[in-house]
């Protein structure tokens, strides 16, 4: 299997309507290029070029392009062979060797037709030829990386990709985003990618964005697009809400660490809505010792918690048995150089019994907090944690200052 490599993304060939990116704005965390071997039967992922090390570096970041947060592929210049919506499906891309349709092989991704040159004398695609897709992020934020997954596109993947971003009205229509006068910012210059591979690029651009434009040069197929980053919520919206979930991913809450990520990620506990399946929760492996599992969180900012929900939805024989909730108020809000290590932990909920597949609700004495920690005993799963409350004046000011600095 090809090993991951490192290198710099090129900034050459910035398209019209795009601000040029300075050197160092993106870094390729993988070095996959060229075709993969033709499918020879058996497990189609056996020779998949996975970005194992790069994926570990991105653990804990929010996928800003998660459809569960409201992301969508709004438009594409071409989707002849496979629909653009496949880009944001949560499951790994599937491959059915015998499945063909009226247009050819049915692929689980976004695939465009083959580009041709303008004449018999110039049959090949021209240097600027490319296909594009517009993606609305589910939550506006700072993009830390872009993952362009070409699983099962072995010889029909793009030769290169580029990614631009813009800060616009989250509800902007495709025609507004396609306005030639709109200035996009280049996050990843035209960079080579490999077929049947997890191509990962780190992005170094401290700005808040709402939409991405993925370009593939000159044509081809991409299975999945992931956009790891940090949510930067609209402070005016949160102020209007008043009381909201201070830990929710869509509002800027994050997972800092967890004792176990064996079956599913702890970030699932902060997703919107109720879980639809067991893997839409956080579940740990079975403990064979006397310890317990836990998740630590950073709230959107300093807030006053007044109510708590712990949901074990869809966890029927593997829900956690008991839970405790601890909070602390870090002096810097958790966004400073020390990561919010100051402050002391206070127990907000004494150890409570959890029932399977149940929403548990608790009213608490109002308490100021920037961080929370959910302890479960001895192991098992929790689907959602909600910490209902409102921002303090200090928390609102710090959040507004960050939003301004990144806009």
Short mmCIF file of C-alpha atoms in Angstrom, two decimals:
data_model
loop_
_atom_site.label_atom_id
_atom_site.label_comp_id
_atom_site.label_asym_id
_atom_site.label_seq_id
_atom_site.Cartn_x
_atom_site.Cartn_y
_atom_site.Cartn_z
CA UNK A 1 0.00 0.00 0.00
CA UNK A 2 1.27 3.45 -0.84
CA UNK A 3 2.50 5.36 2.19
CA UNK A 4 1.36 8.83 3.14
CA UNK A 5 3.62 11.68 2.14
CA UNK A 6 3.93 15.38 2.86
CA UNK A 7 4.36 18.37 0.65
CA UNK A 8 3.10 21.84 -0.09
CA UNK A 9 -0.08 22.52 -2.03
CA UNK A 10 0.54 24.66 -5.10
CA UNK A 11 -0.96 28.11 -5.39
CA UNK A 12 -0.53 28.28 -9.15
CA UNK A 13 -3.42 28.80 -11.51
CA UNK A 14 -5.86 30.66 -9.26
CA UNK A 15 -9.13 30.94 -11.24
CA UNK A 16 -10.90 34.18 -11.99
CA UNK A 17 -13.00 35.54 -9.13
CA UNK A 18 -10.63 34.10 -6.54
CA UNK A 19 -8.21 35.89 -4.27
CA UNK A 20 -4.70 34.48 -4.65
CA UNK A 21 -3.46 32.53 -1.65
CA UNK A 22 -0.10 33.28 -0.09
CA UNK A 23 2.47 30.50 0.21
CA UNK A 24 1.81 28.25 3.15
CA UNK A 25 -2.00 28.64 3.11
CA UNK A 26 -2.35 24.88 2.57
CA UNK A 27 -0.19 21.82 3.10
CA UNK A 28 -0.70 18.37 1.61
CA UNK A 29 -0.74 15.88 4.50
CA UNK A 30 -0.76 12.96 2.05
CA UNK A 31 1.26 12.34 -1.10
CA UNK A 32 -1.05 10.04 -3.03
CA UNK A 33 -0.98 10.54 -6.79
CA UNK A 34 -1.81 8.58 -9.91
CA UNK A 35 -4.12 5.69 -10.60
CA UNK A 36 -4.83 2.82 -8.25
CA UNK A 37 -4.77 -0.77 -9.49
CA UNK A 38 -7.90 -2.00 -11.30
CA UNK A 39 -10.37 -3.75 -9.05
CA UNK A 40 -9.42 -7.43 -8.91
CA UNK A 41 -12.27 -8.78 -6.78
CA UNK A 42 -12.75 -9.32 -3.08
CA UNK A 43 -12.70 -6.49 -0.56
CA UNK A 44 -12.60 -3.24 -2.58
CA UNK A 45 -10.97 -1.46 0.36
CA UNK A 46 -8.08 -3.93 0.60
CA UNK A 47 -5.83 -1.68 -1.48
CA UNK A 48 -7.40 1.63 -0.46
CA UNK A 49 -4.81 4.28 0.32
CA UNK A 50 -5.95 5.51 3.73
CA UNK A 51 -4.58 8.62 5.44
CA UNK A 52 -4.25 7.00 8.86
CA UNK A 53 -1.73 9.43 10.33
CA UNK A 54 -3.41 12.51 8.89
CA UNK A 55 -6.79 11.34 10.20
CA UNK A 56 -5.36 11.05 13.71
CA UNK A 57 -4.16 14.66 13.52
CA UNK A 58 -7.72 15.82 12.75
CA UNK A 59 -9.43 13.96 15.60
CA UNK A 60 -11.70 16.19 17.63
CA UNK A 61 -12.42 18.68 14.84
CA UNK A 62 -15.99 19.18 13.63
CA UNK A 63 -16.88 18.23 10.06
CA UNK A 64 -18.27 21.57 8.93
CA UNK A 65 -19.75 19.80 5.88
CA UNK A 66 -21.79 17.34 7.95
CA UNK A 67 -25.36 17.13 6.62
CA UNK A 68 -26.57 16.58 10.17
CA UNK A 69 -25.52 20.19 10.84
CA UNK A 70 -27.31 21.42 7.73
CA UNK A 71 -24.64 21.15 5.03
CA UNK A 72 -25.59 20.52 1.41
CA UNK A 73 -24.18 20.37 -2.11
CA UNK A 74 -26.11 23.21 -3.72
CA UNK A 75 -25.10 22.94 -7.37
CA UNK A 76 -22.56 21.40 -9.72
CA UNK A 77 -21.41 22.18 -13.22
CA UNK A 78 -21.82 18.55 -14.25
CA UNK A 79 -22.95 15.33 -12.55
CA UNK A 80 -23.51 13.09 -15.54
CA UNK A 81 -22.42 9.77 -14.03
CA UNK A 82 -23.05 10.26 -10.30
CA UNK A 83 -24.95 12.84 -8.28
CA UNK A 84 -23.25 15.63 -6.36
CA UNK A 85 -25.25 14.87 -3.18
CA UNK A 86 -23.20 11.70 -2.66
CA UNK A 87 -20.23 13.87 -1.64
CA UNK A 88 -21.64 14.45 1.85
CA UNK A 89 -23.04 11.01 2.67
CA UNK A 90 -21.81 9.86 6.08
CA UNK A 91 -21.07 6.21 5.32
CA UNK A 92 -17.86 5.22 3.53
CA UNK A 93 -18.38 4.98 -0.21
CA UNK A 94 -19.73 1.59 -1.33
CA UNK A 95 -18.72 -0.30 -4.48
CA UNK A 96 -20.95 -2.77 -6.33
CA UNK A 97 -18.93 -4.25 -9.23
CA UNK A 98 -21.93 -5.49 -11.21
CA UNK A 99 -24.14 -2.42 -10.82
CA UNK A 100 -24.57 -0.52 -14.10
CA UNK A 101 -27.24 1.94 -15.19
CA UNK A 102 -28.30 3.62 -18.44
CA UNK A 103 -25.32 6.00 -18.28
CA UNK A 104 -22.70 3.44 -17.27
CA UNK A 105 -21.18 2.25 -14.01
CA UNK A 106 -23.13 3.44 -10.97
CA UNK A 107 -20.68 5.04 -8.54
CA UNK A 108 -21.15 6.18 -4.95
CA UNK A 109 -19.73 9.67 -5.35
CA UNK A 110 -19.82 12.71 -7.62
CA UNK A 111 -18.63 11.89 -11.15
CA UNK A 112 -18.62 14.06 -14.27
CA UNK A 113 -18.36 13.10 -17.93
CA UNK A 114 -15.02 13.06 -19.75
CA UNK A 115 -13.98 16.47 -21.04
CA UNK A 116 -12.88 16.88 -24.64
CA UNK A 117 -10.90 19.54 -26.44
CA UNK A 118 -12.40 22.04 -28.90
CA UNK A 119 -11.43 20.25 -32.13
CA UNK A 120 -9.93 17.17 -33.76
CA UNK A 121 -6.62 18.98 -33.80
CA UNK A 122 -6.94 19.78 -30.07
CA UNK A 123 -8.74 16.71 -28.66
CA UNK A 124 -7.50 17.01 -25.08
CA UNK A 125 -8.95 19.19 -22.28
CA UNK A 126 -7.45 22.65 -22.15
CA UNK A 127 -5.34 23.81 -19.16
CA UNK A 128 -8.14 25.74 -17.48
CA UNK A 129 -10.86 23.13 -17.94
CA UNK A 130 -12.46 21.93 -14.70
CA UNK A 131 -15.70 20.81 -13.07
CA UNK A 132 -17.07 22.37 -9.89
CA UNK A 133 -19.48 21.82 -7.01
CA UNK A 134 -20.82 24.38 -4.51
CA UNK A 135 -21.04 23.24 -0.89
CA UNK A 136 -22.90 25.05 1.88
CA UNK A 137 -21.24 24.35 5.21
CA UNK A 138 -23.57 23.06 7.92
CA UNK A 139 -22.00 25.45 10.42
CA UNK A 140 -19.88 28.49 9.49
CA UNK A 141 -16.37 28.27 10.82
CA UNK A 142 -12.63 28.16 10.36
CA UNK A 143 -11.57 25.40 7.94
CA UNK A 144 -8.62 23.46 9.34
CA UNK A 145 -8.43 20.77 6.65
CA UNK A 146 -10.13 19.38 3.56
CA UNK A 147 -10.39 15.64 2.85
CA UNK A 148 -10.96 14.70 -0.79
CA UNK A 149 -11.76 10.98 -0.76
CA UNK A 150 -11.57 9.23 -4.16
CA UNK A 151 -12.54 5.76 -2.89
CA UNK A 152 -13.31 3.40 -5.81
CA UNK A 153 -12.37 6.03 -8.38
CA UNK A 154 -9.28 4.14 -9.43
CA UNK A 155 -8.60 5.47 -12.92
CA UNK A 156 -11.39 8.00 -13.22
CA UNK A 157 -10.44 10.36 -10.37
CA UNK A 158 -9.44 13.99 -11.08
CA UNK A 159 -5.83 14.70 -11.87
CA UNK A 160 -5.90 17.58 -9.39
CA UNK A 161 -8.31 19.49 -7.15
CA UNK A 162 -8.57 23.01 -5.77
CA UNK A 163 -10.83 24.49 -3.10
CA UNK A 164 -12.07 28.07 -2.64
CA UNK A 165 -14.17 29.50 0.21
CA UNK A 166 -16.38 32.50 0.81
CA UNK A 167 -18.21 34.15 3.70
CA UNK A 168 -21.75 34.84 2.50
CA UNK A 169 -25.30 34.65 3.74
CA UNK A 170 -25.69 31.01 4.88
CA UNK A 171 -28.96 30.89 2.91
CA UNK A 172 -27.46 32.35 -0.29
CA UNK A 173 -28.83 30.88 -3.52
CA UNK A 174 -26.53 29.19 -6.07
CA UNK A 175 -26.91 32.06 -8.53
CA UNK A 176 -25.69 34.49 -5.87
CA UNK A 177 -22.61 32.38 -5.23
CA UNK A 178 -21.95 32.05 -8.97
CA UNK A 179 -21.99 35.84 -9.45
CA UNK A 180 -18.66 36.69 -11.16
CA UNK A 181 -18.33 39.71 -8.87
CA UNK A 182 -18.23 37.59 -5.71
CA UNK A 183 -14.68 37.31 -4.38
CA UNK A 184 -13.68 33.86 -3.23
CA UNK A 185 -10.59 33.02 -1.16
CA UNK A 186 -8.35 30.21 -2.33
CA UNK A 187 -7.81 27.64 0.41
CA UNK A 188 -6.09 24.95 -1.66
CA UNK A 189 -4.40 25.79 -4.94
CA UNK A 190 -4.45 23.25 -7.74
CA UNK A 191 -2.93 20.16 -6.16
CA UNK A 192 -2.54 16.58 -7.45
CA UNK A 193 -4.58 13.76 -5.89
CA UNK A 194 -4.45 10.00 -6.13
CA UNK A 195 -7.15 7.56 -7.13
CA UNK A 196 -8.83 5.27 -4.56
CA UNK A 197 -7.22 7.32 -1.80
CA UNK A 198 -7.96 9.60 1.14
CA UNK A 199 -6.30 12.85 0.05
CA UNK A 200 -5.89 15.26 2.97
CA UNK A 201 -4.86 18.92 2.94
CA UNK A 202 -4.26 21.10 6.00
CA UNK A 203 -5.55 24.65 5.61
CA UNK A 204 -3.85 27.63 7.27
CA UNK A 205 -6.31 30.46 6.94
CA UNK A 206 -7.74 32.17 10.03
CA UNK A 207 -11.09 33.27 8.65
CA UNK A 208 -14.72 32.29 9.05
CA UNK A 209 -16.36 30.83 5.92
CA UNK A 210 -19.87 29.68 5.02
CA UNK A 211 -19.44 28.00 1.59
CA UNK A 212 -16.82 26.05 -0.36
CA UNK A 213 -16.27 25.51 -4.07
CA UNK A 214 -14.61 22.21 -4.95
CA UNK A 215 -12.99 22.08 -8.37
CA UNK A 216 -11.69 18.95 -10.05
CA UNK A 217 -9.22 19.35 -12.89
CA UNK A 218 -10.10 18.57 -15.61
CA UNK A 219 -12.90 16.08 -14.75
CA UNK A 220 -13.52 12.79 -12.95
CA UNK A 221 -14.98 11.55 -9.71
CA UNK A 222 -14.76 12.24 -5.97
CA UNK A 223 -16.46 9.91 -3.49
CA UNK A 224 -16.64 12.00 -0.31
CA UNK A 225 -15.75 15.48 0.90
CA UNK A 226 -15.00 16.22 4.55
CA UNK A 227 -14.17 19.65 5.99
CA UNK A 228 -12.68 19.39 9.51
CA UNK A 229 -12.72 22.72 11.29
CA UNK A 230 -13.95 24.85 14.19
CA UNK A 231 -17.44 26.31 14.36
CA UNK A 232 -17.67 30.11 14.71
CA UNK A 233 -21.32 30.91 15.51
CA UNK A 234 -23.11 34.19 14.87
CA UNK A 235 -23.19 36.01 18.25
CA UNK A 236 -26.24 38.04 17.23
CA UNK A 237 -28.20 34.84 16.60
CA UNK A 238 -27.23 33.34 19.96
CA UNK A 239 -28.12 36.59 21.72
CA UNK A 240 -31.56 36.52 20.11
CA UNK A 241 -32.09 32.91 21.17
CA UNK A 242 -31.31 33.74 24.80
CA UNK A 243 -31.47 30.19 26.16
CA UNK A 244 -29.83 27.52 24.00
CA UNK A 245 -27.61 24.43 24.21
CA UNK A 246 -24.21 25.80 25.28
CA UNK A 247 -22.44 22.58 24.25
CA UNK A 248 -23.98 21.96 20.79
CA UNK A 249 -21.61 21.59 17.85
CA UNK A 250 -23.74 23.96 15.78
CA UNK A 251 -23.27 26.68 18.41
CA UNK A 252 -19.51 26.16 18.76
CA UNK A 253 -19.22 23.58 21.54
CA UNK A 254 -16.39 21.08 21.11
CA UNK A 255 -15.06 17.82 22.48
CA UNK A 256 -11.61 18.28 24.01
CA UNK A 257 -10.84 14.67 24.88
CA UNK A 258 -12.42 11.32 25.67
CA UNK A 259 -11.34 8.13 27.39
CA UNK A 260 -12.45 5.88 24.52
CA UNK A 261 -13.36 6.27 20.82
CA UNK A 262 -13.56 2.57 20.02
CA UNK A 263 -17.01 2.23 18.44
CA UNK A 264 -18.07 5.79 17.65
CA UNK A 265 -16.80 9.33 18.20
CA UNK A 266 -17.66 11.38 21.29
CA UNK A 267 -18.53 14.34 19.01
CA UNK A 268 -21.79 12.50 18.27
CA UNK A 269 -23.04 13.51 21.72
CA UNK A 270 -23.20 17.16 20.56
CA UNK A 271 -25.05 16.63 17.26
CA UNK A 272 -28.49 18.15 16.61
CA UNK A 273 -31.66 16.14 17.06
CA UNK A 274 -32.22 12.71 18.51
CA UNK A 275 -30.14 9.74 17.32
CA UNK A 276 -31.54 7.65 14.49
CA UNK A 277 -29.30 4.57 14.95
CA UNK A 278 -26.98 3.13 17.56
CA UNK A 279 -23.87 4.36 15.73
CA UNK A 280 -25.27 7.90 15.89
CA UNK A 281 -24.14 7.97 19.53
CA UNK A 282 -20.91 7.58 21.54
CA UNK A 283 -20.17 4.02 22.58
CA UNK A 284 -17.09 2.67 24.34
CA UNK A 285 -15.64 -0.83 24.43
CA UNK A 286 -16.49 -3.11 27.37
CA UNK A 287 -14.31 -2.41 30.39
CA UNK A 288 -12.67 -5.27 32.22
CA UNK A 289 -11.26 -3.15 35.04
CA UNK A 290 -12.63 -0.92 37.82
CA UNK A 291 -12.31 2.37 35.91
CA UNK A 292 -14.89 4.43 34.05
CA UNK A 293 -15.22 6.36 30.78
CA UNK A 294 -15.59 10.10 30.23
CA UNK A 295 -15.75 12.98 27.74
CA UNK A 296 -14.49 16.53 28.36
CA UNK A 297 -16.05 19.48 26.55
CA UNK A 298 -15.46 23.17 25.94
CA UNK A 299 -18.66 25.20 25.77
CA UNK A 300 -19.24 27.86 23.13
CA UNK A 301 -18.23 30.45 25.75
CA UNK A 302 -18.82 31.22 29.40
CA UNK A 303 -22.47 30.60 30.15
CA UNK A 304 -24.95 29.93 32.93
CA UNK A 305 -26.23 26.34 32.84
CA UNK A 306 -29.77 25.83 34.15
CA UNK A 307 -30.90 22.48 32.71
CA UNK A 308 -29.28 19.25 31.52
CA UNK A 309 -30.39 16.47 29.19
CA UNK A 310 -28.66 13.09 28.86
CA UNK A 311 -30.10 11.01 26.03
CA UNK A 312 -29.40 7.28 25.61
CA UNK A 313 -31.57 7.00 22.49
CA UNK A 314 -31.03 3.82 20.39
CA UNK A 315 -28.70 2.41 23.08
CA UNK A 316 -30.77 -0.47 24.44
CA UNK A 317 -28.40 -3.14 25.77
CA UNK A 318 -25.29 -1.00 25.85
CA UNK A 319 -26.28 2.31 27.46
CA UNK A 320 -24.10 3.61 30.28
CA UNK A 321 -25.33 2.47 33.68
CA UNK A 322 -24.80 5.71 35.62
CA UNK A 323 -23.50 9.21 34.87
CA UNK A 324 -22.05 12.22 36.68
CA UNK A 325 -21.63 15.73 35.27
CA UNK A 326 -18.84 18.10 36.30
CA UNK A 327 -18.29 21.72 35.22
CA UNK A 328 -15.66 24.41 35.63
CA UNK A 329 -15.26 28.09 34.81
CA UNK A 330 -11.82 28.72 33.27
CA UNK A 331 -10.53 32.29 33.63
CA UNK A 332 -9.74 32.68 29.90
CA UNK A 333 -12.87 30.92 28.68
CA UNK A 334 -10.85 27.98 27.41
CA UNK A 335 -9.58 29.78 24.30
CA UNK A 336 -6.24 31.00 25.60
CA UNK A 337 -2.79 29.48 25.40
CA UNK A 338 -3.42 27.22 28.38
CA UNK A 339 -6.57 25.74 26.78
CA UNK A 340 -8.67 26.69 29.77
CA UNK A 341 -6.69 24.63 32.28
CA UNK A 342 -7.44 27.07 35.11
CA UNK A 343 -10.44 26.81 37.38
CA UNK A 344 -11.62 23.91 39.50
CA UNK A 345 -14.15 21.19 38.74
CA UNK A 346 -17.51 21.22 40.52
CA UNK A 347 -20.02 18.39 40.44
CA UNK A 348 -23.23 19.62 38.79
CA UNK A 349 -25.06 16.26 38.77
CA UNK A 350 -24.52 13.58 41.39
CA UNK A 351 -24.26 10.06 40.03
CA UNK A 352 -27.62 9.25 38.44
CA UNK A 353 -29.04 6.01 37.07
CA UNK A 354 -29.51 5.96 33.29
CA UNK A 355 -32.20 3.99 31.51
CA UNK A 356 -31.74 2.55 28.02
CA UNK A 357 -33.15 4.46 25.02
CA UNK A 358 -34.38 7.32 27.22
CA UNK A 359 -34.12 11.13 27.49
CA UNK A 360 -33.18 12.09 31.07
CA UNK A 361 -33.87 15.71 32.10
CA UNK A 362 -32.54 17.55 35.14
CA UNK A 363 -33.09 21.08 36.42
CA UNK A 364 -30.02 22.46 38.19
CA UNK A 365 -29.10 25.45 40.28
CA UNK A 366 -27.69 28.08 37.87
CA UNK A 367 -23.91 27.68 37.55
CA UNK A 368 -21.27 29.50 35.47
CA UNK A 369 -19.15 27.27 33.26
CA UNK A 370 -16.82 27.23 30.28
CA UNK A 371 -16.14 23.48 30.38
CA UNK A 372 -17.98 20.28 31.22
CA UNK A 373 -17.06 16.64 31.79
CA UNK A 374 -19.45 13.73 31.50
CA UNK A 375 -18.38 10.63 33.45
CA UNK A 376 -20.16 7.34 32.75
CA UNK A 377 -20.01 4.18 34.86
CA UNK A 378 -18.65 1.76 34.12
CA UNK A 379 -18.76 1.95 30.29
CA UNK A 380 -21.28 1.88 27.44
CA UNK A 381 -22.84 4.69 25.50
CA UNK A 382 -24.53 8.08 25.57
CA UNK A 383 -26.26 9.51 22.51
CA UNK A 384 -26.64 13.22 23.35
CA UNK A 385 -25.69 15.71 26.06
CA UNK A 386 -27.55 19.06 26.23
CA UNK A 387 -26.50 21.89 28.54
CA UNK A 388 -29.24 24.48 28.34
CA UNK A 389 -28.51 28.01 29.47
CA UNK A 390 -27.40 31.43 28.25
CA UNK A 391 -24.18 33.33 27.73
CA UNK A 392 -22.90 35.64 30.41
CA UNK A 393 -22.04 39.23 29.47
CA UNK A 394 -18.33 38.33 29.49
CA UNK A 395 -18.91 35.24 27.37
CA UNK A 396 -20.97 37.17 24.83
CA UNK A 397 -18.28 39.88 24.53
CA UNK A 398 -15.49 37.35 23.98
CA UNK A 399 -17.56 35.48 21.39
CA UNK A 400 -18.37 38.69 19.51
CA UNK A 401 -14.69 39.70 19.52
CA UNK A 402 -13.65 36.35 18.00
CA UNK A 403 -16.38 36.56 15.36
CA UNK A 404 -15.20 40.03 14.37
CA UNK A 405 -11.55 38.97 14.23
CA UNK A 406 -12.34 36.06 11.90
CA UNK A 407 -14.71 37.96 9.59
#
